[in-house]
CSV table of C-alpha atoms in Angstrom, one decimal:
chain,number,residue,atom,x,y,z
A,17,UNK,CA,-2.1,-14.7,13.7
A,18,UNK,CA,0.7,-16.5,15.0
A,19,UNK,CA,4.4,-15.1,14.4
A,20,UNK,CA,5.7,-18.5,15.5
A,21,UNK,CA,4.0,-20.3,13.1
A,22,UNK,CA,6.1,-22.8,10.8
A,23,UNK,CA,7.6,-21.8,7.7
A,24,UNK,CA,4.8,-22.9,4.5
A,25,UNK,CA,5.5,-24.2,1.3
A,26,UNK,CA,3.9,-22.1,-1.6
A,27,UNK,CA,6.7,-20.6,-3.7
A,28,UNK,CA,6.9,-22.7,-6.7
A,29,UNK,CA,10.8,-23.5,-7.2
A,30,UNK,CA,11.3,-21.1,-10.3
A,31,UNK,CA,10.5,-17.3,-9.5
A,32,UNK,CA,8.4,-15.3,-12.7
A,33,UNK,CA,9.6,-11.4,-12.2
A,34,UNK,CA,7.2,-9.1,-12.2
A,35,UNK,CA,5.9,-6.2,-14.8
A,36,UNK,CA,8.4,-3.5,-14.9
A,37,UNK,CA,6.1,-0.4,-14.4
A,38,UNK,CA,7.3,2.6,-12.9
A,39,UNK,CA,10.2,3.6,-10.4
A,40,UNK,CA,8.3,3.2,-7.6
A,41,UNK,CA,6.6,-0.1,-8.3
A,42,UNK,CA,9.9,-1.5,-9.6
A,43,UNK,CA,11.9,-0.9,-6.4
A,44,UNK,CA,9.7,-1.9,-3.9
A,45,UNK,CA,8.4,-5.3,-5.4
A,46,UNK,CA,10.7,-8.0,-6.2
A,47,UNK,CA,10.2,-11.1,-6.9
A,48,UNK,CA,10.9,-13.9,-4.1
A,49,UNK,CA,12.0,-10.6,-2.0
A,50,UNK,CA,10.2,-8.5,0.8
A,51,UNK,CA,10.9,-4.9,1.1
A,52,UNK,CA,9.7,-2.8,3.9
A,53,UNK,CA,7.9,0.9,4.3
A,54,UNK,CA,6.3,2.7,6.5
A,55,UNK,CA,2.8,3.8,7.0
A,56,UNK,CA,2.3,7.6,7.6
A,57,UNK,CA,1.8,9.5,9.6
A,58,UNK,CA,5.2,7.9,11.8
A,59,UNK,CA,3.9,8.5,15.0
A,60,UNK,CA,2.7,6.5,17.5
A,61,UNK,CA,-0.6,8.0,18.7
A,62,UNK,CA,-2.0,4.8,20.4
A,63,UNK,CA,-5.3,5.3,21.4
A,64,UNK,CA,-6.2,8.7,19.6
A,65,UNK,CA,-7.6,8.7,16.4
A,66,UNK,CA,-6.5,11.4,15.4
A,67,UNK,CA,-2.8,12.1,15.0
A,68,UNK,CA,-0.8,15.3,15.4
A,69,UNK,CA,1.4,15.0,12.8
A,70,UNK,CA,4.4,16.1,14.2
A,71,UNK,CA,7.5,16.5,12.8
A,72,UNK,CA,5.8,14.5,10.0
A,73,UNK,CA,7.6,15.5,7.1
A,74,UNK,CA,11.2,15.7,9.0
A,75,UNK,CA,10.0,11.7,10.0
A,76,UNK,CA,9.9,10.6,6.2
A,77,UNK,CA,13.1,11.8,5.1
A,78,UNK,CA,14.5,10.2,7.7
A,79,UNK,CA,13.0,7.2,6.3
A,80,UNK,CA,14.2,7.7,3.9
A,81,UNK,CA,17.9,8.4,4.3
A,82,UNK,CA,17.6,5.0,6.8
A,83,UNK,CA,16.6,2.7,3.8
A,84,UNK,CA,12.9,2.1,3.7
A,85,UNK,CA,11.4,1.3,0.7
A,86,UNK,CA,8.5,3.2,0.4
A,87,UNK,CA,5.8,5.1,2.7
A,88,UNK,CA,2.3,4.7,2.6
A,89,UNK,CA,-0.4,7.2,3.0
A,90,UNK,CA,-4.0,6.9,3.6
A,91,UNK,CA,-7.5,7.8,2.0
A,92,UNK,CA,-9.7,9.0,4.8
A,93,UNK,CA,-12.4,11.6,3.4
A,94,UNK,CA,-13.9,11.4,6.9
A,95,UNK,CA,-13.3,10.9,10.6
A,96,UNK,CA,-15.2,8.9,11.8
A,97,UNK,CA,-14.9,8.3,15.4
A,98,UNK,CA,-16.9,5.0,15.5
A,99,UNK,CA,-13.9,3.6,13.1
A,100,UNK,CA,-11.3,5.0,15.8
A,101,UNK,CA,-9.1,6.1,13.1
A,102,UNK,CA,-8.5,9.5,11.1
A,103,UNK,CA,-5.9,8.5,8.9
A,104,UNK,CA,-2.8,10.8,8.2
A,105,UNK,CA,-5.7,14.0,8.4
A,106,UNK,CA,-4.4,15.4,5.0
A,107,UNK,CA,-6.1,14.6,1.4
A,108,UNK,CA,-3.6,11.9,-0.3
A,109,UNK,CA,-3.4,13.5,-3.9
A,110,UNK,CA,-2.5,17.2,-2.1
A,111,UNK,CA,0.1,15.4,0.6
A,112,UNK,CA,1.8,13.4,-2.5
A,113,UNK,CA,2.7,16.8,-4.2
A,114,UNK,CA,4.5,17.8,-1.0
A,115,UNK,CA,6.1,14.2,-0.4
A,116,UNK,CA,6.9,14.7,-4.0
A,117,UNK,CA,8.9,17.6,-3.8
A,118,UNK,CA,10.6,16.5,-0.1
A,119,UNK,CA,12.2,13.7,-1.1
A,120,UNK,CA,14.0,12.1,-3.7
A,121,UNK,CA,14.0,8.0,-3.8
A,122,UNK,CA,11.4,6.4,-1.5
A,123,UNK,CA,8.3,5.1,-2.9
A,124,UNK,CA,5.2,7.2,-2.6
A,125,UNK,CA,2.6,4.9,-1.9
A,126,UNK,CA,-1.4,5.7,-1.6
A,127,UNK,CA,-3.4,2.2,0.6
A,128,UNK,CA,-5.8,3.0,-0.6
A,129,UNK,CA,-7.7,5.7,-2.6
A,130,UNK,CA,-11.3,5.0,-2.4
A,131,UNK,CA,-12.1,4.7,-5.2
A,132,UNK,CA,-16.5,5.2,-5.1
A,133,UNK,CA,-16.3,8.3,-3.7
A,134,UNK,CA,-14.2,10.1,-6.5
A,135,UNK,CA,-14.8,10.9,-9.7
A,136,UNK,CA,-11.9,9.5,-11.7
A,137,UNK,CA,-10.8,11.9,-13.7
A,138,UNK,CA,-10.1,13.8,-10.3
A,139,UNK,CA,-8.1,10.6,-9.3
A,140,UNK,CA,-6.2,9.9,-12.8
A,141,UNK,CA,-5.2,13.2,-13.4
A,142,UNK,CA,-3.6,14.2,-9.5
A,143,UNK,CA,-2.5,10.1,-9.6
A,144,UNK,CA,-0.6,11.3,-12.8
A,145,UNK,CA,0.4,14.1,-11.8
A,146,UNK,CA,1.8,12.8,-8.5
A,147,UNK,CA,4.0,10.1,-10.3
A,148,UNK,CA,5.6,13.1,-12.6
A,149,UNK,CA,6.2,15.3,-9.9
A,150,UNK,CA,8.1,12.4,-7.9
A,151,UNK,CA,9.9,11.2,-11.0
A,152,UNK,CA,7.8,7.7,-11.1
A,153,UNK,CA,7.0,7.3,-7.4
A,154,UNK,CA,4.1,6.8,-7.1
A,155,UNK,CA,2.3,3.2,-5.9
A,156,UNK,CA,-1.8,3.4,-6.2
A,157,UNK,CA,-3.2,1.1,-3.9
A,158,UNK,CA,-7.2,1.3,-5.2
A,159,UNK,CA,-10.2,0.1,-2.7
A,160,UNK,CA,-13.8,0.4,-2.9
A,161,UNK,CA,-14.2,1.6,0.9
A,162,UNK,CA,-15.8,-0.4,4.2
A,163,UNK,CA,-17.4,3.2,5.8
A,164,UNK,CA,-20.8,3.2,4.9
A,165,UNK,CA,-21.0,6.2,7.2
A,166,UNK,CA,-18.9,8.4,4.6
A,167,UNK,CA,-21.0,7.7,1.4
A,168,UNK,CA,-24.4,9.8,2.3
A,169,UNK,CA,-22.1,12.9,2.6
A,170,UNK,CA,-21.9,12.8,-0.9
A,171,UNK,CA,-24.6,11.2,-1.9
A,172,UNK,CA,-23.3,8.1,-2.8
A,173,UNK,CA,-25.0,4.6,-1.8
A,174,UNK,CA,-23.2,2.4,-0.4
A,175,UNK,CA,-24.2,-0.8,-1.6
A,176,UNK,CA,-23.2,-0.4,-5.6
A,177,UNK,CA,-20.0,0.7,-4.3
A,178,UNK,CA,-18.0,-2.5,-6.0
A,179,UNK,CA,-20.2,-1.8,-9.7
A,180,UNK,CA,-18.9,1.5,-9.4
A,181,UNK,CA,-15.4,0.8,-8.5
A,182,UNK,CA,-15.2,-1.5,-12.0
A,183,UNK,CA,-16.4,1.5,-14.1
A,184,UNK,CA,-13.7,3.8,-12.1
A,185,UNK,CA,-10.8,1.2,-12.5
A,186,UNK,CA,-11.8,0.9,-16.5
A,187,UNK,CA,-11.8,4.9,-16.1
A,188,UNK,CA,-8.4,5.9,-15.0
A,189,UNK,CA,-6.8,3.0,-17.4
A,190,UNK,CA,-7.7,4.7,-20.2
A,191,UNK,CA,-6.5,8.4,-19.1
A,192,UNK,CA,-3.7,6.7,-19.9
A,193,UNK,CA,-4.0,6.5,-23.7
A,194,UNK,CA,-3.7,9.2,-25.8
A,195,UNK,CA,-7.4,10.2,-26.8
A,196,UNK,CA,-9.4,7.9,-25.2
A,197,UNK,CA,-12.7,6.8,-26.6
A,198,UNK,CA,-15.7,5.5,-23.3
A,199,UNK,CA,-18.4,6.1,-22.3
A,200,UNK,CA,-19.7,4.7,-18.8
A,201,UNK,CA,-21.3,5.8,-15.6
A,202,UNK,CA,-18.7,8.6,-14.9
A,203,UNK,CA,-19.3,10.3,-18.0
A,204,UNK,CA,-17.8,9.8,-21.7
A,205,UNK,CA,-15.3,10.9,-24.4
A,206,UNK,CA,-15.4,11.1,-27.7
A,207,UNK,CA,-11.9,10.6,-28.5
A,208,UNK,CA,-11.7,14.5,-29.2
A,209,UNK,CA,-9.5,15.4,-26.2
A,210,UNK,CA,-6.6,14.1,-23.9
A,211,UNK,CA,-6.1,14.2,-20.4
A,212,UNK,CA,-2.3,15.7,-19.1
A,213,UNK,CA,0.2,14.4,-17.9
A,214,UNK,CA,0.3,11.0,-19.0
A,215,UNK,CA,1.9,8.6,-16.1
A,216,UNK,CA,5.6,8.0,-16.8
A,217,UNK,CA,5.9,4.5,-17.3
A,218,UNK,CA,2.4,4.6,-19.7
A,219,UNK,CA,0.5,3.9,-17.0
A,220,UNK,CA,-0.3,3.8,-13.5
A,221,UNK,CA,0.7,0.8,-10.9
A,222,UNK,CA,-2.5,-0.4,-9.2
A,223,UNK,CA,-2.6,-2.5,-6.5
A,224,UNK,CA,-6.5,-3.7,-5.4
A,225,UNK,CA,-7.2,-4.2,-1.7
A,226,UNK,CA,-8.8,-7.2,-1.0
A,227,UNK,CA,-11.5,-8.3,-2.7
A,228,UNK,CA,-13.1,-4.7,-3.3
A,229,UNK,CA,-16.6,-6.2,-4.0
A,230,UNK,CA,-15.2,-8.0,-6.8
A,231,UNK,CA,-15.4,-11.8,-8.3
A,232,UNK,CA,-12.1,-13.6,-7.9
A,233,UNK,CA,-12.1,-14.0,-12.3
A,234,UNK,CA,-12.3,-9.8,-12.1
A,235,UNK,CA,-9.1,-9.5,-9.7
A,236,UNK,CA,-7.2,-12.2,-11.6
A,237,UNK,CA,-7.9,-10.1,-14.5
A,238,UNK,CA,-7.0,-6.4,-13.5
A,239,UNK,CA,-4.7,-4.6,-11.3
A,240,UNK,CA,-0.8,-4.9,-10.8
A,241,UNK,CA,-0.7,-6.4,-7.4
A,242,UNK,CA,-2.7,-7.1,-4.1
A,243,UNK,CA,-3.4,-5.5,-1.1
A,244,UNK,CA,-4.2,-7.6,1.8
A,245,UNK,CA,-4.7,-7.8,6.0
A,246,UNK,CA,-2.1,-9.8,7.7
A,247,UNK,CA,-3.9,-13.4,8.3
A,248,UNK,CA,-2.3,-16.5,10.4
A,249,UNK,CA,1.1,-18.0,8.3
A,250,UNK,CA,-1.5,-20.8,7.0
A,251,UNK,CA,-4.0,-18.5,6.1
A,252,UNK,CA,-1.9,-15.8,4.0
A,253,UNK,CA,0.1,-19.0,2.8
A,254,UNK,CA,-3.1,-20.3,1.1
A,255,UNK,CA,-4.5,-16.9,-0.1
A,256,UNK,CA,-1.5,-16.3,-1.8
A,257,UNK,CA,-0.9,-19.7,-3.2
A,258,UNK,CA,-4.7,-18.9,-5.0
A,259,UNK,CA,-3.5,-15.3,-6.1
A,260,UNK,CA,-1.1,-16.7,-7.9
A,261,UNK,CA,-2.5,-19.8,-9.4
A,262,UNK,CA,-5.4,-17.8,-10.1
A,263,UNK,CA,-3.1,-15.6,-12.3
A,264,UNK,CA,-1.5,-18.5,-14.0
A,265,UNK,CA,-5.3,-19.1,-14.7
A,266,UNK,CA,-5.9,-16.4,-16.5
A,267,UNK,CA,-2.8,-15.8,-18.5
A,268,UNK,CA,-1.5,-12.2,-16.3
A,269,UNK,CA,1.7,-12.2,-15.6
A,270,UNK,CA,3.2,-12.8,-11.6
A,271,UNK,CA,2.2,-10.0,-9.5
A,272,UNK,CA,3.3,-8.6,-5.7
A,273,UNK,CA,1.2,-8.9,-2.7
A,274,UNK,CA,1.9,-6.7,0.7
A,275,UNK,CA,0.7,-6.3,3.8
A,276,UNK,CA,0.5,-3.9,7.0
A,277,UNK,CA,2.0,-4.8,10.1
A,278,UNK,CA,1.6,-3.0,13.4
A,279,UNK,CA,4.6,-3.1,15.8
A,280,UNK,CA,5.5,-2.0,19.1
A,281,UNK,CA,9.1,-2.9,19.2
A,282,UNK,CA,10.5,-3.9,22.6
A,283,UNK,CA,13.7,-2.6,23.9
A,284,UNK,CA,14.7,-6.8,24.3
A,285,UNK,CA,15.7,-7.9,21.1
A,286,UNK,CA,14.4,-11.5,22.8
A,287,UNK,CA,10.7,-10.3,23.7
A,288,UNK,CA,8.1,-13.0,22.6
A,289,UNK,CA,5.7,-11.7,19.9
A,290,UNK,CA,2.5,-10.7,22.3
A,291,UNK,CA,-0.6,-9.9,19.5
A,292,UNK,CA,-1.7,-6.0,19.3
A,293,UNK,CA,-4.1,-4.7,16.9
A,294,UNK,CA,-3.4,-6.3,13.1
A,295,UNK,CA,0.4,-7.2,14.2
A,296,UNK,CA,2.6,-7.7,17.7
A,297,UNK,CA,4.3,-6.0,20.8
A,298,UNK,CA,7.6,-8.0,19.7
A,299,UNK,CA,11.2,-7.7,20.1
A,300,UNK,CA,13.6,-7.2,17.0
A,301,UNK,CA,14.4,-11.1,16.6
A,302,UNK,CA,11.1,-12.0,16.7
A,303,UNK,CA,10.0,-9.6,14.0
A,304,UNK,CA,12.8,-10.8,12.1
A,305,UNK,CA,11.8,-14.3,12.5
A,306,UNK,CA,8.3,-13.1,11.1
A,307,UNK,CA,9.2,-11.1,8.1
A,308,UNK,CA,11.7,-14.6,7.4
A,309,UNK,CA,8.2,-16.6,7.3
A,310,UNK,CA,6.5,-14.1,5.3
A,311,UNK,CA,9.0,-13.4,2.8
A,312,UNK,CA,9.1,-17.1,2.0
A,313,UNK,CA,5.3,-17.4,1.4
A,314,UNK,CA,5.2,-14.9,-0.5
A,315,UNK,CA,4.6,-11.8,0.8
A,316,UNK,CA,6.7,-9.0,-1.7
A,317,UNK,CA,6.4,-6.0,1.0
A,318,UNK,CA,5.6,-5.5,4.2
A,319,UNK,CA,4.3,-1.9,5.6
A,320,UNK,CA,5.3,-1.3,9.0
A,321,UNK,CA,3.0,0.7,11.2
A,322,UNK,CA,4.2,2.0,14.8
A,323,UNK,CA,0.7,4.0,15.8
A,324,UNK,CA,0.9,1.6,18.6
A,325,UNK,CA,5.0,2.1,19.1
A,326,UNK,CA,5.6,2.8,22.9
A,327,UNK,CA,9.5,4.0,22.4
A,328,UNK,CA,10.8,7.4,20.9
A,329,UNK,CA,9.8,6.9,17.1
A,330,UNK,CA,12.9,7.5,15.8
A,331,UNK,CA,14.7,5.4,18.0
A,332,UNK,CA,12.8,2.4,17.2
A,333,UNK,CA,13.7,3.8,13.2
A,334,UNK,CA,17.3,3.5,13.9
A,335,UNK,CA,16.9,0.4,15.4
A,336,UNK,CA,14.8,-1.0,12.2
A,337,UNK,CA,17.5,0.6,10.2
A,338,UNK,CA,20.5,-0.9,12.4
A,339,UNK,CA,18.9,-4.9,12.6
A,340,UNK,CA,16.2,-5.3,10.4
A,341,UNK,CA,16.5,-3.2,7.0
A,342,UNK,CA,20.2,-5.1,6.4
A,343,UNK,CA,18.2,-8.1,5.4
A,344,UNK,CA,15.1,-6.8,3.4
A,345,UNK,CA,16.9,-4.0,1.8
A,346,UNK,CA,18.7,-4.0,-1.2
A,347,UNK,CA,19.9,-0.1,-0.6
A,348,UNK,CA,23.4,-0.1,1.5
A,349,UNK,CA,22.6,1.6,4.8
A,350,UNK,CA,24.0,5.4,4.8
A,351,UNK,CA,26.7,6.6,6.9
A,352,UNK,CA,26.3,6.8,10.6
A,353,UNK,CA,23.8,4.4,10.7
């Protein structure tokens, strides 16, 4: 991955918008614009996997107030230390209804439930519930898991995950109609009883990550948006390029893509990119210069993760706030900062 790399030519000249779905999903994805967020928990922990979650709550309103977009939790049902990487500790669906209720415009976003290893009437009905409680929050990044470690825990195998996540997927859509009629692996209704609340734009936003052991006609057919690992600038350039055609192709409408970035933001705003895990040690005109690059090939949002963040966390959120945010944000920065 190179930040310096030159600027591609993918965007076709006219911009389609996207679906209007629910608060959330409309604020953070724009068409021919990147918005940024912040992965939870916002704390850099380097080398530990597993985080302390300090001042964790206090860190996303301050996000907040600052201008980001959205945050983005994780779906870890296990630690597991070979992966080096615990998540945010708490279950998603139970640390939504406290986001919920903390705060009052950023995006709640989930990257990414797993989906094989819930039933999904669990996930529908606190997805659901999550996007009420936050007034249309909620973002529901969807993923069929790459832990095979997790899976005999509860007796799942691992290797029909992606057959599994299709029946799930068709699942929670329909919990969104009033009396559903199905019948599939999880189970069946008759059409004789409803599932509360419904999600308040008629259904939930779901964005796949990556391929989710799924054919490319599949993805092109379902889902809202796509999830993906940052790649070089030629790399994502051309996997977007075929995102999109390939929903041209098949007659869906133009969706977002986003991507995780992990920073360590250097106190010189001149410091040459220097490659860390899945992103840079960088300084701010650097990672300006990136997000530029990306937001011209395509790339709708960009989720910023400082685990690896050597300066005082909310400094370096000030700083974002101060000489990044201006650009990708279309929120006017709040007093005092």
């Amino acid at each position: 991955m190179n930040v310096k790399d030159g600027m591609p030519t993918v965007l076709n000249e006219i911009q389609t918008e996207f679906e209007t779905i629910n608060r959330g999903y409309n604020d953070v994805f724009r068409s021919g614009r990147l918005s940024l967020g912040l992965v939870v928990p916002i704390e850099n922990h380097g080398a530990a996997s597993v985080p302390q979650m300090h001042r964790h709550i206090e860190r996303v309103r301050l996000a907040e107030s600052l201008g980001f977009a959205a945050i983005w939790l994780r779906d870890v049902p296990f630690n597991v230390p070979s992966f080096g990487d615990a998540g945010q500790n708490y279950d998603p669906f139970v640390y939504l209804g406290l986001l919920a209720g903390a705060t009052d415009r950023i995006a709640l976003g989930v990257a990414s439930v797993i989906l094989p290893l819930r039933h999904p009437a669990h996930v529908a009905k606190a997805a659901a519930t999550a996007d009420v409680l936050s007034g249309g929050r909620l973002i529901l990044g969807i993923a069929s898991g790459d832990r095979p470690e997790e899976y005999p825990a509860l007796n799942m195998p691992f290797a029909d995950r992606g057959a599994r996540f299709r029946e799930s997927f068709a699942y929670i859509r329909q919990m969104s109609d009033r009396y559903p009629r199905f019948d599939n692996h999880f189970g069946r209704s008759l059409g004789n009883m409803d599932m509360l609340p419904k999600p308040t734009a008629g259904k939930l936003p779901m964005l796949i990550t990556g391929g989710s052991q799924q054919s490319s006609e599949w993805l092109m057919r379902n889902g809202d948006g796509w999830m993906t690992y940052p790649r070089s600038a030629s790399a994502m350039a051309h996997a977007i390029d075929q995102w999109r055609q390939g929903l041209r192709d098949s007659g869906r409408p133009n969706q977002p893509v986003m991507q995780p970035l992990y920073i360590d933001l250097a106190e010189d705003p001149d410091a040459e990119p220097r490659a860390i895990h899945l992103g840079f040690r960088l300084g701010v005109n650097a990672l300006l210069d990136y997000l530029r690059k990306r937001q011209a090939m395509g790339v709708n949002h960009v989720a910023l993760n400082l685990r690896f963040n050597q300066a005082d966390v909310e400094t370096t959120l000030s700083r974002l706030a101060d000489d990044v945010l201006p650009e990708f944000s279309e929120r006017s920065k709040p007093s005092g900062h």
